[in-house]
Coordinates of C-alpha atoms and ligand atoms in Angstrom, one line a residue:
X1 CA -33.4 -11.5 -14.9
X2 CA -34.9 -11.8 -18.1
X3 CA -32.2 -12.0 -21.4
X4 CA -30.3 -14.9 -22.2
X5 CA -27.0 -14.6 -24.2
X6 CA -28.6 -16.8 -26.9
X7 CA -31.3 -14.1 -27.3
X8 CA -28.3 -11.3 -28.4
X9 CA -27.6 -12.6 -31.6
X10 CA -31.2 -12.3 -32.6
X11 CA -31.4 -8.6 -31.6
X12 CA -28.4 -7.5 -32.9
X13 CA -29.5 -8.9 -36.0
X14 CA -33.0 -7.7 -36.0
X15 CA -31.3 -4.1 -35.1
X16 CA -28.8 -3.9 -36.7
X17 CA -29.2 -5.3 -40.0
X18 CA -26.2 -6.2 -42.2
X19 CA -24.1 -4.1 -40.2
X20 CA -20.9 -5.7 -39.3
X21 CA -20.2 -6.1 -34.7
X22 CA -16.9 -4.3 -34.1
X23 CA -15.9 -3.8 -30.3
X24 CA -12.7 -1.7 -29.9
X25 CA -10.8 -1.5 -26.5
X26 CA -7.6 -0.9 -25.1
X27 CA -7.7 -5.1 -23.3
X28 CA -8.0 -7.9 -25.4
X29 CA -9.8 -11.0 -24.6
X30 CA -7.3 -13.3 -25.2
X31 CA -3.2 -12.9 -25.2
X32 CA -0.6 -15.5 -26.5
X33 CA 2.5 -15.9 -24.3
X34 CA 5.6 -18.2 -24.1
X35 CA 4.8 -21.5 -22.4
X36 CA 7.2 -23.2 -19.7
X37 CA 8.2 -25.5 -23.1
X38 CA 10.4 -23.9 -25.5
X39 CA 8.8 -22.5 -28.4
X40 CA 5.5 -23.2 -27.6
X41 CA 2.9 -20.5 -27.5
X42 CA -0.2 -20.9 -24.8
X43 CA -2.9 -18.9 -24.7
X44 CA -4.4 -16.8 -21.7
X45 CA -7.7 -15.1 -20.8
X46 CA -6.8 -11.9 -18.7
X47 CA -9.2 -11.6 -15.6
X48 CA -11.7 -9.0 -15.9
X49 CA -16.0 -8.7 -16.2
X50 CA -15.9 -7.1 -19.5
X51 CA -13.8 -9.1 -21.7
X52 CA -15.4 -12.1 -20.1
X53 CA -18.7 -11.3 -20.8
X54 CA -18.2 -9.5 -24.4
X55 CA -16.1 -12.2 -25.4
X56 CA -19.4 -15.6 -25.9
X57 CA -21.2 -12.4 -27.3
X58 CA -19.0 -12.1 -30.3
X59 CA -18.8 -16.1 -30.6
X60 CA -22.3 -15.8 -30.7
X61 CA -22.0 -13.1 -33.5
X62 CA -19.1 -13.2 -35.1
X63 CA -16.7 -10.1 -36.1
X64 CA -14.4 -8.3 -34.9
X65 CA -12.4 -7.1 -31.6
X66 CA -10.2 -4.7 -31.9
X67 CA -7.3 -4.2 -29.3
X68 CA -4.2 -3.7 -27.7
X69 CA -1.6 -6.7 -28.3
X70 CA -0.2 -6.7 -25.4
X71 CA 0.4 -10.4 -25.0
X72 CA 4.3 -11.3 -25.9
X73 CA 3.3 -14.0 -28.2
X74 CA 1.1 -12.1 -29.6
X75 CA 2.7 -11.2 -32.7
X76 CA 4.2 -14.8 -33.7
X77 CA 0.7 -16.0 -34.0
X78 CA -1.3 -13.5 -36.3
X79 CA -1.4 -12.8 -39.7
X80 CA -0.1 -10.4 -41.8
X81 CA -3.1 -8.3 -40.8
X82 CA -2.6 -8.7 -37.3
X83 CA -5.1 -10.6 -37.2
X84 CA -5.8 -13.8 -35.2
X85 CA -8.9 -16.0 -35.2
X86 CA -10.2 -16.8 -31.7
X87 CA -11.5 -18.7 -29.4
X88 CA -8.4 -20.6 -30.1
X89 CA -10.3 -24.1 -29.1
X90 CA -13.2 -22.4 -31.7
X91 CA -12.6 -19.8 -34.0
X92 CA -16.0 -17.8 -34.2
X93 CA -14.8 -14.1 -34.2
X94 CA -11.2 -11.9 -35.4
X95 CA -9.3 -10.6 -32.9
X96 CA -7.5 -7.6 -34.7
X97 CA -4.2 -6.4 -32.9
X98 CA -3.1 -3.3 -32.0
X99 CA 0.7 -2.5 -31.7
X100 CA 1.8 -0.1 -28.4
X101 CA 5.7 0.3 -28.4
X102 CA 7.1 1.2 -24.9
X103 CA 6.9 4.8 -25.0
X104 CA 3.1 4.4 -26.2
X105 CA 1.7 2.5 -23.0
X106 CA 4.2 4.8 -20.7
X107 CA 2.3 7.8 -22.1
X108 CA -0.7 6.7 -23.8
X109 CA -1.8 3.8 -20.9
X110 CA -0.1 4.8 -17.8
X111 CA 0.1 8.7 -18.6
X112 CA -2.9 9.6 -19.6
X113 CA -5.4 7.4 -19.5
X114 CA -4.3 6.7 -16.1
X115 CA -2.4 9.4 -14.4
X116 CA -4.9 11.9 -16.1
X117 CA -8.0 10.7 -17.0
X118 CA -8.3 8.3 -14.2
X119 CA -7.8 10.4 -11.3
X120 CA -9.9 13.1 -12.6
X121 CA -12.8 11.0 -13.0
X122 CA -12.5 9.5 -9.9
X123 CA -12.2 13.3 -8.1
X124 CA -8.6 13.3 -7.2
X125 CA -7.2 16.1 -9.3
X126 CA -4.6 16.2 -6.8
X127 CA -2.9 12.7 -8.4
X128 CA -3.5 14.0 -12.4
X129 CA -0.2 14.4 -14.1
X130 CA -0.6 16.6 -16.9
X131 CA 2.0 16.3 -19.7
X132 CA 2.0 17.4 -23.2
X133 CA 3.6 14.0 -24.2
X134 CA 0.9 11.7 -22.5
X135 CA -1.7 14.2 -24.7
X136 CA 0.4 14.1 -28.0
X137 CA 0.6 9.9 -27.7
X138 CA -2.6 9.5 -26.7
X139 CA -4.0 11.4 -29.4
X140 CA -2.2 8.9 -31.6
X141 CA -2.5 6.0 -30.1
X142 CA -6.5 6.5 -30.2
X143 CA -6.1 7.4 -34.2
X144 CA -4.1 4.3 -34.5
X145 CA -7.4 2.5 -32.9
X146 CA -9.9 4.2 -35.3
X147 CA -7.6 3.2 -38.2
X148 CA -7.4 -0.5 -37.6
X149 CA -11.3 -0.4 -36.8
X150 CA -11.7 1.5 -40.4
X151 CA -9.6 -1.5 -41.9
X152 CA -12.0 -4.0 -40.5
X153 CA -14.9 -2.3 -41.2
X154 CA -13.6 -3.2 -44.8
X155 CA -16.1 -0.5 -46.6
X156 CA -18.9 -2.0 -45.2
X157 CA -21.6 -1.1 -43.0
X158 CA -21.0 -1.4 -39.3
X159 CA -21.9 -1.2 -35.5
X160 CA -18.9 -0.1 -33.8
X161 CA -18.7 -0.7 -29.5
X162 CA -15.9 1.5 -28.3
X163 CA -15.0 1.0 -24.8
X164 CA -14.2 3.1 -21.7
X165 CA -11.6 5.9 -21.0
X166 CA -9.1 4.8 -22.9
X167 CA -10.6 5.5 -26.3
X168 CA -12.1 8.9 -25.6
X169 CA -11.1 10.5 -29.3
X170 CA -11.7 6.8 -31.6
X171 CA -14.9 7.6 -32.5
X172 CA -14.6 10.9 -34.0
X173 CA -11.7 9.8 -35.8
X174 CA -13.3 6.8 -36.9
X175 CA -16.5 9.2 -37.9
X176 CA -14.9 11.6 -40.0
X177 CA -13.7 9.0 -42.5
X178 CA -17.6 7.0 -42.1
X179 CA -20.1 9.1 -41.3
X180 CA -22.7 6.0 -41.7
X181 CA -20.8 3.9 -39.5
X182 CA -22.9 3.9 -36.0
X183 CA -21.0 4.3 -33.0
X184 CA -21.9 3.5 -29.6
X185 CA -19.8 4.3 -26.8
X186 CA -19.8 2.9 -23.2
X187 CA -17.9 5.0 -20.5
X188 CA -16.9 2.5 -17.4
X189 CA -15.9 5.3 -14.8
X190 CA -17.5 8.1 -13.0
X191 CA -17.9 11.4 -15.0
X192 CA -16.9 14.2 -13.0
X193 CA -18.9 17.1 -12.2
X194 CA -18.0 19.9 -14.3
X195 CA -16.1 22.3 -11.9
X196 CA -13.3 19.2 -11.9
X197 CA -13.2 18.1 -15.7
X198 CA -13.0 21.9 -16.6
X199 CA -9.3 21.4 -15.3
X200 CA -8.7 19.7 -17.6
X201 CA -6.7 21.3 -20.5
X202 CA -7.8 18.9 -23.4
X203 CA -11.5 19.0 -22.0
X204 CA -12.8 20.4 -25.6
X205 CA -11.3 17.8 -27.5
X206 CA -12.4 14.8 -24.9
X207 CA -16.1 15.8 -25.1
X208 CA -15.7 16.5 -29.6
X209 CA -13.9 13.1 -29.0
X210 CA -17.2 11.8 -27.7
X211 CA -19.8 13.3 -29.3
X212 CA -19.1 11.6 -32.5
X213 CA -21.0 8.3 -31.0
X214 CA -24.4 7.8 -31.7
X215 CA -24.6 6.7 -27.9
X216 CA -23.2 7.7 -24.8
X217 CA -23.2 5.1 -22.4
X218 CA -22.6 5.7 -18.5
X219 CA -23.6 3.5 -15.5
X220 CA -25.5 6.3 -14.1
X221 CA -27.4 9.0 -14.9
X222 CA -25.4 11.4 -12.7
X223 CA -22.8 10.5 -14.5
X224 CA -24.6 11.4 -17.9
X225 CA -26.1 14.8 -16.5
X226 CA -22.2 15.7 -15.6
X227 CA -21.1 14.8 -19.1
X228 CA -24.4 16.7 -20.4
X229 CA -23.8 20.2 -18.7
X230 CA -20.1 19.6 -19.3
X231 CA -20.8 19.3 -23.2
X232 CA -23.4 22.6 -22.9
X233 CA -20.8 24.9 -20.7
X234 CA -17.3 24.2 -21.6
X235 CA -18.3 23.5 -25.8
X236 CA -21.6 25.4 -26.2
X237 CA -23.2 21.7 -27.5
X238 CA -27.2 22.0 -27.5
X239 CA -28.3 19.6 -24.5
X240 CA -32.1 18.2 -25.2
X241 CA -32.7 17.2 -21.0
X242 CA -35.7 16.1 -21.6
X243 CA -34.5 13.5 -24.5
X244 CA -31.1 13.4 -22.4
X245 CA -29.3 14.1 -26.1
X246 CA -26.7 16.6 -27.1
X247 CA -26.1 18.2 -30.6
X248 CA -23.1 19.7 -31.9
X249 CA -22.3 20.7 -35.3
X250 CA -25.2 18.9 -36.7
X251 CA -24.8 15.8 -34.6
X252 CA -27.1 14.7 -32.3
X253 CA -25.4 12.2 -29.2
X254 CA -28.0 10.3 -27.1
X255 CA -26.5 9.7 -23.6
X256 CA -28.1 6.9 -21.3
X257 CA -27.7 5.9 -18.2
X258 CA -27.1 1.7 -19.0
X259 CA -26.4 0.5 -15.5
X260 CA -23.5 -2.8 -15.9
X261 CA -23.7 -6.1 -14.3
X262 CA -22.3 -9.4 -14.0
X263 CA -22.7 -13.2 -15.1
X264 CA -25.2 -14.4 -12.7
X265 CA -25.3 -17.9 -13.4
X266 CA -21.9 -18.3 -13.8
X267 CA -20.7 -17.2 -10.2
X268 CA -24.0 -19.1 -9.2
X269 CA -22.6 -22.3 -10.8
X270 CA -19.1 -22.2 -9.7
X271 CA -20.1 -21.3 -6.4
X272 CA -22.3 -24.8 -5.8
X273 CA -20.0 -26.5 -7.6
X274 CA -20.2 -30.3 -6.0
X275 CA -17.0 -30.0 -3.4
X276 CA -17.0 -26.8 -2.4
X277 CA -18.5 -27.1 1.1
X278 CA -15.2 -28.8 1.9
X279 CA -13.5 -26.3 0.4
X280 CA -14.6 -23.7 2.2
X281 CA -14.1 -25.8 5.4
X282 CA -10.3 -26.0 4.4
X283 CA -10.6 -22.3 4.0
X284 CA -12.2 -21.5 7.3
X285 CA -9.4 -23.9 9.2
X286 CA -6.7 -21.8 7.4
X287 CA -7.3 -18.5 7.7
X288 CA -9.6 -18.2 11.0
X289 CA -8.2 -21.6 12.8
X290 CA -10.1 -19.9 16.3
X291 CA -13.6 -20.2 13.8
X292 CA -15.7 -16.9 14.1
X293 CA -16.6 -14.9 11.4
X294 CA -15.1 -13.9 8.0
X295 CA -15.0 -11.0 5.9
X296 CA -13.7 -10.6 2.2
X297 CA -13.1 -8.0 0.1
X298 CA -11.6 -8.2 -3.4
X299 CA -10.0 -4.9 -5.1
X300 CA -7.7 -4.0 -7.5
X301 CA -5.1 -2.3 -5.6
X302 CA -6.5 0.6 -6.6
X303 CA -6.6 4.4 -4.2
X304 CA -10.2 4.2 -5.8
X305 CA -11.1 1.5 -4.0
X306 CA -10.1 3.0 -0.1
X307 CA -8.5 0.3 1.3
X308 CA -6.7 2.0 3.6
X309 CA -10.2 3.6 4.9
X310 CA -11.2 -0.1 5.1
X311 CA -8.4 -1.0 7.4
X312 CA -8.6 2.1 9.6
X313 CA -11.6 0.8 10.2
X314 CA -11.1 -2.5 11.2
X315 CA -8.8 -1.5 13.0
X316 CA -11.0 0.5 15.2
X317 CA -13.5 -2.9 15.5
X318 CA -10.7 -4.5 17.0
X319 CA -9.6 -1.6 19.3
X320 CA -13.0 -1.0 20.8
X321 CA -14.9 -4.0 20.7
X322 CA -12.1 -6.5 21.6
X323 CA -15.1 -9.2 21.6
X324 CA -14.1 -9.2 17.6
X325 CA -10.1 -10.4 18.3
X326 CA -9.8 -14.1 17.2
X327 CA -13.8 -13.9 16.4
X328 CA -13.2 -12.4 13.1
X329 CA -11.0 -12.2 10.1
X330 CA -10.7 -10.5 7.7
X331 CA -9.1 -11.8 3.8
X332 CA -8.6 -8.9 1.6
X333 CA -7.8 -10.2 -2.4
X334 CA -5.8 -6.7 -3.5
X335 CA -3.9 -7.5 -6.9
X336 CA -1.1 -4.7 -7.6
X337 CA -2.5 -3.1 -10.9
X338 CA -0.6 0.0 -13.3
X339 CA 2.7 -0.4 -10.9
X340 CA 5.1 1.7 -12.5
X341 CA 3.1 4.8 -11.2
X342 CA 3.8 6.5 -8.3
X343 CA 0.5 6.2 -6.8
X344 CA 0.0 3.2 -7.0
X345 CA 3.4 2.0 -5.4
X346 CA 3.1 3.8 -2.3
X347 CA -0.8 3.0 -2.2
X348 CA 0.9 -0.4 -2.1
X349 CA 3.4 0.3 0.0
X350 CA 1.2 2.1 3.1
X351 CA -1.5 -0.9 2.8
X352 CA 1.4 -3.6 3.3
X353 CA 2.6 -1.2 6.7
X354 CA -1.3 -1.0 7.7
X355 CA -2.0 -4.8 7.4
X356 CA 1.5 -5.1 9.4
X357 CA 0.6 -2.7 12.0
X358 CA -2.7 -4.1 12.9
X359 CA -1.9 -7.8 12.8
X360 CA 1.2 -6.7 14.8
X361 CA -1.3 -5.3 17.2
X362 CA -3.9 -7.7 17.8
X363 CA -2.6 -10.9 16.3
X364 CA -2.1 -13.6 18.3
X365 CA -0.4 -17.0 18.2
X366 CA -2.8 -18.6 16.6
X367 CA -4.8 -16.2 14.5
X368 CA -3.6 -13.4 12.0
X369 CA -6.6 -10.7 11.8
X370 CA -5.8 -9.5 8.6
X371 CA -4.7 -12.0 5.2
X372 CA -3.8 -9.6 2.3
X373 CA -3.8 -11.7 -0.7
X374 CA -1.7 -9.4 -3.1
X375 CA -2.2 -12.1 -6.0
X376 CA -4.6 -12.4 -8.6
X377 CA -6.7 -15.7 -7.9
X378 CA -8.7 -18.0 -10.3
X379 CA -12.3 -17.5 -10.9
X380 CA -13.2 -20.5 -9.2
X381 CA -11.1 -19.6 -5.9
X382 CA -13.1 -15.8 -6.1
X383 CA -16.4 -17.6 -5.6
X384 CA -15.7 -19.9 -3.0
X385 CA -14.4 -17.4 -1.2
X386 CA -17.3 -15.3 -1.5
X387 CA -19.8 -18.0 -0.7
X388 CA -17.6 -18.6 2.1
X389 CA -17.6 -15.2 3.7
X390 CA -20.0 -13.7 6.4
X391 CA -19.5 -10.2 4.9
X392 CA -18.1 -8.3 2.1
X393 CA -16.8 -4.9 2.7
X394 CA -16.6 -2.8 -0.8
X395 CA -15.5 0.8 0.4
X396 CA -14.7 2.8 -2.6
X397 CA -14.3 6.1 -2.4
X398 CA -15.3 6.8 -6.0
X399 CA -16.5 3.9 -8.5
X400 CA -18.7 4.1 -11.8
X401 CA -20.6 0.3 -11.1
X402 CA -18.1 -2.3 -8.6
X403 CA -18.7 -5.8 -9.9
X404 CA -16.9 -7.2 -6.7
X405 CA -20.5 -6.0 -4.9
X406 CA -22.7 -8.4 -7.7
X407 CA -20.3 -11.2 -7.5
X408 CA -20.5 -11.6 -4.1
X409 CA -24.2 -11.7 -4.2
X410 CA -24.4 -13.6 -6.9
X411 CA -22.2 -16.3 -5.2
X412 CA -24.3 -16.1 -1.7
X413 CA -25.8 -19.3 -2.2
X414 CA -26.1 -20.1 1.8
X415 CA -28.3 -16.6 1.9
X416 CA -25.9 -16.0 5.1
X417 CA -24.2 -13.0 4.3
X418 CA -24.2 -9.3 4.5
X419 CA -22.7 -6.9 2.2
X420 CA -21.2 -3.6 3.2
X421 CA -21.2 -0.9 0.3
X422 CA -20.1 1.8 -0.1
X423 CA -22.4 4.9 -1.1
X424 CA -19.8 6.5 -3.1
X425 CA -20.1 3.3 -5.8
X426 CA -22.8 3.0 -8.3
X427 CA -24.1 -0.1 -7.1
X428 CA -25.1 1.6 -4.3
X429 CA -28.2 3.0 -6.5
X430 CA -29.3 -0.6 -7.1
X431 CA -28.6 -2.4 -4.1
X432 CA -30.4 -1.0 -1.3
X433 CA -30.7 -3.4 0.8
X434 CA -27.3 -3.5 1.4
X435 CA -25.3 -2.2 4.5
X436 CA -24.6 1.3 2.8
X437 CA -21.4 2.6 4.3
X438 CA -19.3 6.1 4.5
X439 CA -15.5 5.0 3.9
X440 CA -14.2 8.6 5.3
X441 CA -15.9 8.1 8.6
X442 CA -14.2 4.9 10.6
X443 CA -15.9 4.9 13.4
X444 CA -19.3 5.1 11.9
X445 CA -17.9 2.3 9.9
X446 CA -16.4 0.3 12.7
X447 CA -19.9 0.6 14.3
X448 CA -22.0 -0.9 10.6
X449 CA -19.2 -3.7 10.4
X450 CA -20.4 -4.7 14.3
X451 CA -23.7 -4.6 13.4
X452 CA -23.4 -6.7 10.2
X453 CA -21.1 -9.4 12.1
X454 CA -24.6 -9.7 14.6
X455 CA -27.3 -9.1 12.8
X456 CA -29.7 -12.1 13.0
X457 CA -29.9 -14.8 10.7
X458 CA -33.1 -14.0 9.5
X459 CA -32.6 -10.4 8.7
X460 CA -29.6 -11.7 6.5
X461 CA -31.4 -13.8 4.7
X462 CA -34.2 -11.1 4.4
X463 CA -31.9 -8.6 2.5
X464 CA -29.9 -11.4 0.8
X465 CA -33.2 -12.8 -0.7
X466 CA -34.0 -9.0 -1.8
X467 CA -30.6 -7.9 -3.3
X468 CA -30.7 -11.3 -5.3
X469 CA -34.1 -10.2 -6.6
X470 CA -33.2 -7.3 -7.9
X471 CA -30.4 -8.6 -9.2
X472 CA -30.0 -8.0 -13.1
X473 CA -27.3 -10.0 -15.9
X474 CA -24.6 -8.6 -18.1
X475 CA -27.0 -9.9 -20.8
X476 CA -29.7 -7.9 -19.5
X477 CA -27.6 -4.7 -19.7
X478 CA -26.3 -5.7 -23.1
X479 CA -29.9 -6.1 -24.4
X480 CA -30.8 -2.7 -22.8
X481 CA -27.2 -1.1 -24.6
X482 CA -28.6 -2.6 -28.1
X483 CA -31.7 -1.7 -27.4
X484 CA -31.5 2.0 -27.1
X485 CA -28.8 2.4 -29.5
X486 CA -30.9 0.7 -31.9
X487 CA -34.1 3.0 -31.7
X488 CA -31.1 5.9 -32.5
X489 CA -30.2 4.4 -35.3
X490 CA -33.8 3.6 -36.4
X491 CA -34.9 7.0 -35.7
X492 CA -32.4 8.9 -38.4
X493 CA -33.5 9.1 -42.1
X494 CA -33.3 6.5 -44.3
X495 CA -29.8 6.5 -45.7
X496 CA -28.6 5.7 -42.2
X497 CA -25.7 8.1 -42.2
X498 CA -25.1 10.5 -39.4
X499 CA -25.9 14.0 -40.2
X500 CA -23.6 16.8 -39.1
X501 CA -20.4 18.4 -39.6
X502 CA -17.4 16.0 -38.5
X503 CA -14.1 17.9 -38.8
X504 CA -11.2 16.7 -36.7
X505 CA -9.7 19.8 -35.0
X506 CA -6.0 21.3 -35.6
X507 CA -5.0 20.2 -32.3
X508 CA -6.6 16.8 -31.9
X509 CA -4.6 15.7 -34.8
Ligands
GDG601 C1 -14.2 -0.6 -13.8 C2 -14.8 0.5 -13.0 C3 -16.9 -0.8 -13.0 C4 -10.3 -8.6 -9.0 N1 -9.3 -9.4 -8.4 C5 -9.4 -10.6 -9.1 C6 -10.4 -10.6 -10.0 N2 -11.0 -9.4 -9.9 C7 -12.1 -9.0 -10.7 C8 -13.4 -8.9 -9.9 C9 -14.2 -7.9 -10.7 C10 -13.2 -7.1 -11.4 O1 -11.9 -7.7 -11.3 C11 -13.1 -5.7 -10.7 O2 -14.3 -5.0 -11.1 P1 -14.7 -3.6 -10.4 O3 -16.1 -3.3 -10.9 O4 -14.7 -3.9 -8.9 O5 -13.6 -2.5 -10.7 P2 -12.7 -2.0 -11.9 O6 -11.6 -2.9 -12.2 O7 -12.2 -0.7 -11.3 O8 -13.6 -1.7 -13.1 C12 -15.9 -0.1 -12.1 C13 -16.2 -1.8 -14.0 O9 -15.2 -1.1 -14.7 C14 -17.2 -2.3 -15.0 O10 -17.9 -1.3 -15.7 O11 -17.8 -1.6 -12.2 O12 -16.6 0.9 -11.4 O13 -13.9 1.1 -12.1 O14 -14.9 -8.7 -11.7 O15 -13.9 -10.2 -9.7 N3 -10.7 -11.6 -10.8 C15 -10.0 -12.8 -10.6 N4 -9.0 -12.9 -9.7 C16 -8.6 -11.8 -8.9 O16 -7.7 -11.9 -8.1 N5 -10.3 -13.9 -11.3

């Protein structure tokens, strides 16, 4: 762990100079809503790694963050810019707002970015829903993006950050209006391999989309070799695998593999927090009142994230080693997320009826085997219960990074605990001396969930000790994001304006 967030500002600065920080994403760090008292307006954080850690970097920086408003105070409190200055408590950065009517997040959000786009990325083709009006309002929705970033670039040079799968068509709009804007791009998801993102019908357009950035971020460099020979075979872009860049029309994309993480210190120092030791004794009486060991797991209800692969699982610990009834329990956090679509209802649906089925099966008076926590929990609750917990079980079938797998590390201040991973995430590349699990065998899994729950104290510690180690910051990655998009910038010709040819094509408009 080497960067501190102090050390950003500097960079940025020293790499970027006079350009003005823009990040653009579809979730915004903060949202106003309605308080309990009548006509007063509070202000909310919404849960999630990236806007947490992005959010002291533009404090630190200043400028702007550009996003969805989708916060129903949100409009009473900006200006006639839709703009709003923020942290509320300490205005050091603008917050510009994005409008989405109803028919833009059921087709733009839900349809898809997340009936399409998700599912293919994630290698269940079987679950896209392709319609021509998701494509039509997601094709404005992203030019509606690329226009309020343009507007707050105000004419002037700028750094633009766009994030994730949402935004996959921003930057070339943005582009053919600024061609000396630089764009950096970071893609949060798996990028399929080619023989599943040729099915998709707008595939052209995605990767044109794309290669308007400057830089291509992905937490793996599968994931950029995919995107690579996707840009080469479905678009005829020249790929450079050597420099791991691609050129089309002119304009030459540098695509990294910029592995994410998390806020060490601050799981660290919630986690030791003075009173926590009792609280995880209250825990412990409440959920596994017979003592034994506990296991957590914490996952957006997501068919990603194979929870029910988890729970067949378990279930077959507790049929075949019967040692493990009343000895240990299990407390999966799973907060509903995108409800409204199918497949995520009945994911939701089938867990609730597994949960019930096996505590049906091996619960007893006293002790409830499974506790599904279908609520989203404070920060402060997340770590306790990760310090708390004898082993975390992550079983994703697909996932770009997994936090969850970093935060629970990052929380192990007892060194007692043992994480189970699955292969299929990308933390799996980092963190080796984790358990490394196959989610679409259960029995193989059963059998590495036994040996986790007895492995000795001293081999815990032993790969505790060494997953910490290697352990790097959300700064770290952040330094490593400017970094490398900085030497692109620094490596054009003088005037510091992309070369190439940037038309916007008939039917991305
Ligand atoms: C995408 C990629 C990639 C969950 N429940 C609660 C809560 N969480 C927080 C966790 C963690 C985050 O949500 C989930 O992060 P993941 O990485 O596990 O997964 P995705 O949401 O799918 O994220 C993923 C990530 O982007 C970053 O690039 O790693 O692969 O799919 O931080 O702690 N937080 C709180 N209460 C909850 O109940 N406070």
């Amino acid at each position: 762990m080497s960067t501190n967030q102090e050390g950003l500002g500097p960079l940025f600065r020293r790499l970027f100079p006079g350009r003005r920080f823009i990040v653009v994403s579809n979730r915004e760090p903060y949202e106003h809503r309605w308080s309990e008292e009548v006509g007063e307006i509070a202000v909310r954080r919404p849960a999630g790694g990236l806007t947490s850690a992005l959010d002291p970097l533009l404090q630190n920086l200043g400028g702007t963050w550009v996003a969805w408003g989708s916060g129903e105070a949100d409009a009473a409190v900006v200006d006639k810019e839709n703009r709003v200055l923020v942290p509320p408590e300490n205005s050091s950065y603008t917050l510009r707002r994005v409008w989405l009517t109803q028919h833009d997040i059921h087709r733009y959000y839900l349809g898809f970015a997340n009936q399409f786009l998700w599912p293919l990325c994630h290698l269940r083709p079987d679950l896209t829903r392709i319609r021509s009006r998701y494509w039509e309002r997601y094709r404005r929705v992203n030019r509606r993006f690329a226009e309020a970033t343009l507007e707050e670039a105000r004419g002037e040079e700028a750094a633009v950050w766009v994030q994730d799968y949402h935004l996959a068509l921003t930057p070339l709009f943005i582009r053919a209006r600024r061609p000396d804007v630089t764009l950096a791009h970071f893609w949060h998801i798996p990028w399929p391999p080619i023989d599943i993102f040729r099915l998709s019908p707008q595939a052209p357009y995605l990767l044109r989309g794309l290669l308007a950035n400057d830089l291509m971020g992905f937490h793996l460099q599968a994931f950029a070799d995919n995107f690579l020979r996707c840009a080469h075979r479905l678009i005829g872009a020249e790929v450079d695998w050597d420099e791991h860049t691609v050129t089309l029309d002119g304009h030459t994309c540098h695509v990294c593999a910029l592995p994410i993480s998390i806020d060490v210190e601050s799981f660290r120092e919630i986690a030791s927090r003075p009173g926590t030791e009792e609280q995880m004794e209250r825990l412990r009486a409440r959920y596994a009142p017979r003592g034994g060991a506990i296991g957590v797991g914490v996952d957006r209800m997501d068919y990603s994230k194979g929870l029910p692969e988890k729970f067949k699982a378990l279930e077959f610990l507790w049929e075949r080693y019967p040692e493990f009834r009343e000895r240990f329990t299990y407390i999966q956090v799973a907060v509903p997320s995108r409800s409204d679509i199918e497949a995520y209802d009945s994911l939701s649906e089938k867990v609730d009826r597994q949960v019930w089925e096996i505590n049906d099966r091996f619960g007893t008076d006293a002790w409830r085997p499974i506790h599904l926590i279908k609520q989203s929990l404070p920060a402060e609750r997340l770590a306790i219960l990760y310090r708390m917990a004898d082993i975390c079980i992550v079983s994703s079938l697909q996932d770009g990074m997994n936090l969850v797998a970093k935060e629970y590390v990052a929380s192990q201040i007892d060194r007692q605990g043992v994480l189970l991973l699955s292969e299929f995430t990308g933390a799996a590349e980092e963190m080796k001396e984790a358990i490394l699990i196959n989610p679409y065998a259960p029995e193989d899994f059963a059998l590495l969930v036994r040996d986790a729950l007895t492995l000795p104290l001293e081999e815990r510690r032993a790969r505790m000790d060494a997953l910490f180690a290697g352990m790097r910051t959300i700064f770290d990655w952040m330094n490593d994001v400017f970094t490398d998009w900085g030497g692109v910038v620094s490596g054009r010709d003088g005037s510091g304006v992309a070369r190439g040819e940037f038309a916007i094509p008939a039917e991305m408009s």
